[in-house]
Protein backbone atom coordinates (compact mmCIF):
# COMPACT_ATOMS: atom_id res chain seq x y z
CA UNK A 1 0.00 0.00 0.00
CA UNK A 2 1.36 3.39 -0.99
CA UNK A 3 2.20 5.72 1.87
CA UNK A 4 3.05 9.38 1.44
CA UNK A 5 4.90 11.37 4.08
CA UNK A 6 5.49 15.11 4.18
CA UNK A 7 8.13 16.80 6.28
CA UNK A 8 7.98 19.17 8.04
CA UNK A 9 4.38 19.21 9.23
CA UNK A 10 4.60 22.95 9.84
CA UNK A 11 7.01 25.67 8.80
CA UNK A 12 7.28 29.35 9.61
CA UNK A 13 9.65 31.54 7.61
CA UNK A 14 10.27 35.28 7.14
CA UNK A 15 9.17 36.89 3.91
CA UNK A 16 11.68 36.63 1.07
CA UNK A 17 13.20 33.34 2.15
CA UNK A 18 13.60 30.46 -0.29
CA UNK A 19 12.21 27.24 1.09
CA UNK A 20 11.89 23.54 0.35
CA UNK A 21 9.02 21.25 1.20
CA UNK A 22 9.62 17.52 1.17
CA UNK A 23 7.47 14.58 0.13
CA UNK A 24 8.40 10.91 0.23
CA UNK A 25 6.50 7.86 -1.00
CA UNK A 26 7.01 4.16 -0.41
CA UNK A 27 6.09 2.65 -3.80
CA UNK A 28 8.13 3.96 -6.74
CA UNK A 29 5.65 2.59 -9.31
CA UNK A 30 3.83 5.88 -9.75
CA UNK A 31 1.89 7.38 -12.64
CA UNK A 32 2.41 10.97 -11.58
CA UNK A 33 2.82 13.23 -8.56
CA UNK A 34 0.96 16.45 -7.85
CA UNK A 35 1.52 19.29 -5.46
CA UNK A 36 -1.61 21.04 -4.21
CA UNK A 37 -2.26 24.15 -2.18
CA UNK A 38 -5.11 24.31 0.33
CA UNK A 39 -6.22 27.52 2.02
CA UNK A 40 -8.14 27.29 5.31
CA UNK A 41 -11.73 26.16 4.77
CA UNK A 42 -11.24 25.87 1.03
CA UNK A 43 -10.72 23.21 -1.60
CA UNK A 44 -7.45 22.14 -3.18
CA UNK A 45 -5.72 23.89 -6.05
CA UNK A 46 -3.29 21.92 -8.21
CA UNK A 47 0.06 23.74 -8.42
CA UNK A 48 2.29 21.36 -10.34
CA UNK A 49 1.96 17.90 -11.82
CA UNK A 50 5.01 15.79 -12.64
CA UNK A 51 4.56 12.75 -14.83
CA UNK A 52 6.57 9.66 -13.87
CA UNK A 53 8.88 10.18 -16.87
CA UNK A 54 9.72 13.76 -15.87
CA UNK A 55 12.28 15.05 -13.38
CA UNK A 56 10.86 18.48 -12.63
CA UNK A 57 8.19 21.06 -13.39
CA UNK A 58 8.25 24.81 -12.92
CA UNK A 59 5.54 27.43 -12.58
CA UNK A 60 6.57 30.95 -11.68
CA UNK A 61 8.32 30.90 -8.29
CA UNK A 62 7.53 27.22 -7.80
CA UNK A 63 9.70 24.30 -8.86
CA UNK A 64 8.92 20.67 -8.13
CA UNK A 65 11.35 17.83 -8.61
CA UNK A 66 10.78 14.10 -8.71
CA UNK A 67 13.20 11.25 -7.97
CA UNK A 68 11.20 8.09 -8.49
CA UNK A 69 13.99 5.70 -7.61
CA UNK A 70 14.44 7.20 -4.14
CA UNK A 71 10.72 7.88 -3.66
CA UNK A 72 11.12 11.62 -3.14
CA UNK A 73 9.78 14.90 -4.40
CA UNK A 74 10.57 18.43 -3.33
CA UNK A 75 8.65 21.66 -3.82
CA UNK A 76 10.89 24.70 -3.96
CA UNK A 77 9.32 28.10 -3.35
CA UNK A 78 11.51 31.06 -4.24
CA UNK A 79 11.28 34.46 -2.56
CA UNK A 80 8.37 33.49 -0.32
CA UNK A 81 5.53 35.97 0.25
CA UNK A 82 2.80 36.20 2.93
CA UNK A 83 0.30 35.16 0.24
CA UNK A 84 2.09 31.81 0.03
CA UNK A 85 0.81 30.95 3.51
CA UNK A 86 -1.29 27.81 3.14
CA UNK A 87 -1.11 24.04 3.53
CA UNK A 88 0.79 22.27 0.77
CA UNK A 89 -0.21 18.72 -0.07
CA UNK A 90 1.66 16.11 -2.05
CA UNK A 91 -0.37 13.41 -3.84
CA UNK A 92 0.74 10.35 -5.76
CA UNK A 93 -1.13 8.40 -8.44
CA UNK A 94 -0.20 4.74 -8.63
CA UNK A 95 0.98 3.31 -11.93
CA UNK A 96 -1.30 0.30 -11.85
CA UNK A 97 -4.33 1.71 -10.08
CA UNK A 98 -6.08 3.82 -12.69
CA UNK A 99 -3.67 6.70 -12.84
CA UNK A 100 -4.47 10.20 -11.73
CA UNK A 101 -8.01 9.49 -10.79
CA UNK A 102 -6.92 7.74 -7.60
CA UNK A 103 -4.60 9.79 -5.46
CA UNK A 104 -2.80 8.96 -2.23
CA UNK A 105 -2.19 12.11 -0.22
CA UNK A 106 0.32 13.12 2.38
CA UNK A 107 -0.89 14.96 5.46
CA UNK A 108 0.58 18.23 4.28
CA UNK A 109 2.99 20.96 5.34
CA UNK A 110 1.38 24.02 6.90
CA UNK A 111 3.39 27.04 5.77
CA UNK A 112 3.31 30.48 7.34
CA UNK A 113 5.27 33.30 5.75
CA UNK A 114 5.68 36.21 8.12
CA UNK A 115 6.23 39.86 7.33
CA UNK B 1 -16.87 27.61 -16.26
CA UNK B 2 -18.03 27.05 -12.70
CA UNK B 3 -15.53 24.20 -12.32
CA UNK B 4 -16.44 21.63 -9.65
CA UNK B 5 -19.39 22.57 -7.48
CA UNK B 6 -20.57 20.86 -4.30
CA UNK B 7 -23.75 21.20 -2.29
CA UNK B 8 -24.45 21.66 0.51
CA UNK B 9 -21.50 23.53 2.05
CA UNK B 10 -22.45 22.48 5.58
CA UNK B 11 -24.71 19.73 6.92
CA UNK B 12 -25.60 18.36 10.34
CA UNK B 13 -27.18 14.92 10.53
CA UNK B 14 -28.35 12.66 13.30
CA UNK B 15 -27.05 9.12 13.54
CA UNK B 16 -28.99 6.84 11.21
CA UNK B 17 -30.16 9.54 8.81
CA UNK B 18 -29.36 9.31 5.13
CA UNK B 19 -28.41 12.06 2.72
CA UNK B 20 -26.81 12.76 -0.64
CA UNK B 21 -23.85 15.05 -1.22
CA UNK B 22 -24.06 16.59 -4.65
CA UNK B 23 -21.11 17.13 -7.00
CA UNK B 24 -21.18 18.55 -10.50
CA UNK B 25 -18.56 19.65 -13.01
CA UNK B 26 -18.98 21.56 -16.25
CA UNK B 27 -15.61 20.77 -17.82
CA UNK B 28 -16.68 17.52 -19.51
CA UNK B 29 -14.18 15.56 -17.43
CA UNK B 30 -14.38 11.78 -17.54
CA UNK B 31 -12.69 11.15 -14.21
CA UNK B 32 -14.40 12.04 -10.93
CA UNK B 33 -13.63 11.10 -7.34
CA UNK B 34 -14.80 11.58 -3.77
CA UNK B 35 -12.36 12.10 -0.88
CA UNK B 36 -12.79 12.70 2.82
CA UNK B 37 -10.38 14.81 4.83
CA UNK B 38 -9.87 14.16 8.54
CA UNK B 39 -7.38 15.88 10.87
CA UNK B 40 -4.01 14.15 10.91
CA UNK B 41 -5.02 11.63 8.24
CA UNK B 42 -4.89 13.54 5.00
CA UNK B 43 -7.37 12.99 2.22
CA UNK B 44 -8.59 9.46 1.61
CA UNK B 45 -10.33 8.17 -1.51
CA UNK B 46 -13.91 6.96 -1.01
CA UNK B 47 -15.16 6.15 -4.54
CA UNK B 48 -14.15 7.09 -8.04
CA UNK B 49 -15.45 6.95 -11.60
CA UNK B 50 -13.72 6.81 -14.98
CA UNK B 51 -16.83 7.67 -16.95
CA UNK B 52 -20.63 7.60 -16.98
CA UNK B 53 -21.88 4.25 -15.75
CA UNK B 54 -18.50 3.18 -14.33
CA UNK B 55 -17.67 3.44 -10.64
CA UNK B 56 -15.35 1.64 -8.26
CA UNK B 57 -14.34 1.66 -4.62
CA UNK B 58 -11.47 3.55 -3.12
CA UNK B 59 -9.70 3.15 0.21
CA UNK B 60 -12.66 3.86 2.55
CA UNK B 61 -15.93 2.96 0.75
CA UNK B 62 -17.93 1.46 3.62
CA UNK B 63 -21.13 3.34 4.37
CA UNK B 64 -21.15 5.23 1.07
CA UNK B 65 -22.72 4.64 -2.34
CA UNK B 66 -22.14 6.38 -5.65
CA UNK B 67 -23.57 6.33 -9.14
CA UNK B 68 -22.61 8.12 -12.36
CA UNK B 69 -25.54 8.44 -14.69
CA UNK B 70 -24.13 11.49 -16.50
CA UNK B 71 -20.66 12.86 -17.19
CA UNK B 72 -21.44 15.99 -15.18
CA UNK B 73 -22.78 14.59 -11.90
CA UNK B 74 -21.32 12.28 -9.28
CA UNK B 75 -23.45 12.19 -6.11
CA UNK B 76 -22.26 10.53 -2.90
CA UNK B 77 -24.91 8.86 -0.74
CA UNK B 78 -24.60 8.20 2.96
CA UNK B 79 -26.88 5.28 3.67
CA UNK B 80 -27.11 5.47 7.48
CA UNK B 81 -24.95 8.23 8.91
CA UNK B 82 -22.57 7.44 11.77
CA UNK B 83 -20.45 9.81 13.93
CA UNK B 84 -17.34 8.31 12.27
CA UNK B 85 -18.49 9.92 9.01
CA UNK B 86 -18.04 13.38 10.45
CA UNK B 87 -15.53 14.86 8.03
CA UNK B 88 -14.97 17.30 5.19
CA UNK B 89 -15.86 15.77 1.83
CA UNK B 90 -14.24 16.83 -1.42
CA UNK B 91 -15.25 15.99 -4.94
CA UNK B 92 -12.62 16.10 -7.69
CA UNK B 93 -12.47 15.74 -11.44
CA UNK B 94 -9.81 15.49 -14.12
CA UNK B 95 -9.77 15.36 -17.91
CA UNK B 96 -7.60 12.25 -18.14
CA UNK B 97 -5.78 9.99 -15.76
CA UNK B 98 -2.62 12.06 -16.27
CA UNK B 99 -4.00 15.58 -16.00
CA UNK B 100 -4.28 17.88 -12.97
CA UNK B 101 -7.14 17.40 -10.58
CA UNK B 102 -9.79 20.05 -9.97
CA UNK B 103 -11.35 20.03 -6.52
CA UNK B 104 -14.63 21.39 -5.29
CA UNK B 105 -14.88 23.67 -2.22
CA UNK B 106 -15.93 20.81 0.06
CA UNK B 107 -18.89 19.84 2.23
CA UNK B 108 -18.41 19.94 5.98
CA UNK B 109 -20.54 17.16 7.50
CA UNK B 110 -21.22 16.65 11.19
CA UNK B 111 -23.02 13.52 12.40
CA UNK B 112 -24.37 13.72 15.94
GROMACS .gro file of N, CA and C in nm, chain A residues 3 18 32 35-36 38 60 62 68 74-76 102-103 110:
model
   45
    3UNK      N    1   0.225   0.477   0.076
    3UNK     CA    2   0.220   0.572   0.187
    3UNK      C    3   0.299   0.695   0.149
   18UNK      N    4   1.384   3.161   0.059
   18UNK     CA    5   1.360   3.046  -0.029
   18UNK      C    6   1.340   2.924   0.059
   32UNK      N    7   0.199   0.958  -1.167
   32UNK     CA    8   0.241   1.097  -1.158
   32UNK      C    9   0.235   1.143  -1.013
   35UNK      N   10   0.148   1.843  -0.662
   35UNK     CA   11   0.152   1.929  -0.546
   35UNK      C   12   0.028   2.018  -0.550
   36UNK      N   13  -0.041   2.023  -0.435
   36UNK     CA   14  -0.161   2.104  -0.421
   36UNK      C   15  -0.139   2.209  -0.313
   38UNK      N   16  -0.379   2.423  -0.029
   38UNK     CA   17  -0.511   2.431   0.033
   38UNK      C   18  -0.511   2.548   0.131
   60UNK      N   19   0.626   2.972  -1.240
   60UNK     CA   20   0.657   3.095  -1.168
   60UNK      C   21   0.765   3.075  -1.064
   62UNK      N   22   0.760   2.859  -0.830
   62UNK     CA   23   0.753   2.722  -0.780
   62UNK      C   24   0.829   2.627  -0.873
   68UNK      N   25   1.201   0.929  -0.870
   68UNK     CA   26   1.120   0.809  -0.849
   68UNK      C   27   1.196   0.699  -0.778
   74UNK      N   28   1.044   1.720  -0.409
   74UNK     CA   29   1.057   1.843  -0.333
   74UNK      C   30   0.983   1.955  -0.407
   75UNK      N   31   0.925   2.044  -0.328
   75UNK     CA   32   0.865   2.166  -0.382
   75UNK      C   33   0.948   2.282  -0.333
   76UNK      N   34   1.005   2.355  -0.427
   76UNK     CA   35   1.089   2.470  -0.396
   76UNK      C   36   1.008   2.596  -0.421
  102UNK      N   37  -0.698   0.830  -0.894
  102UNK     CA   38  -0.692   0.774  -0.760
  102UNK      C   39  -0.563   0.820  -0.695
  103UNK      N   40  -0.576   0.917  -0.607
  103UNK     CA   41  -0.460   0.979  -0.546
  103UNK      C   42  -0.443   0.934  -0.403
  110UNK      N   43   0.204   2.274   0.667
  110UNK     CA   44   0.138   2.402   0.690
  110UNK      C   45   0.244   2.511   0.692
   0.00000   0.00000   0.00000
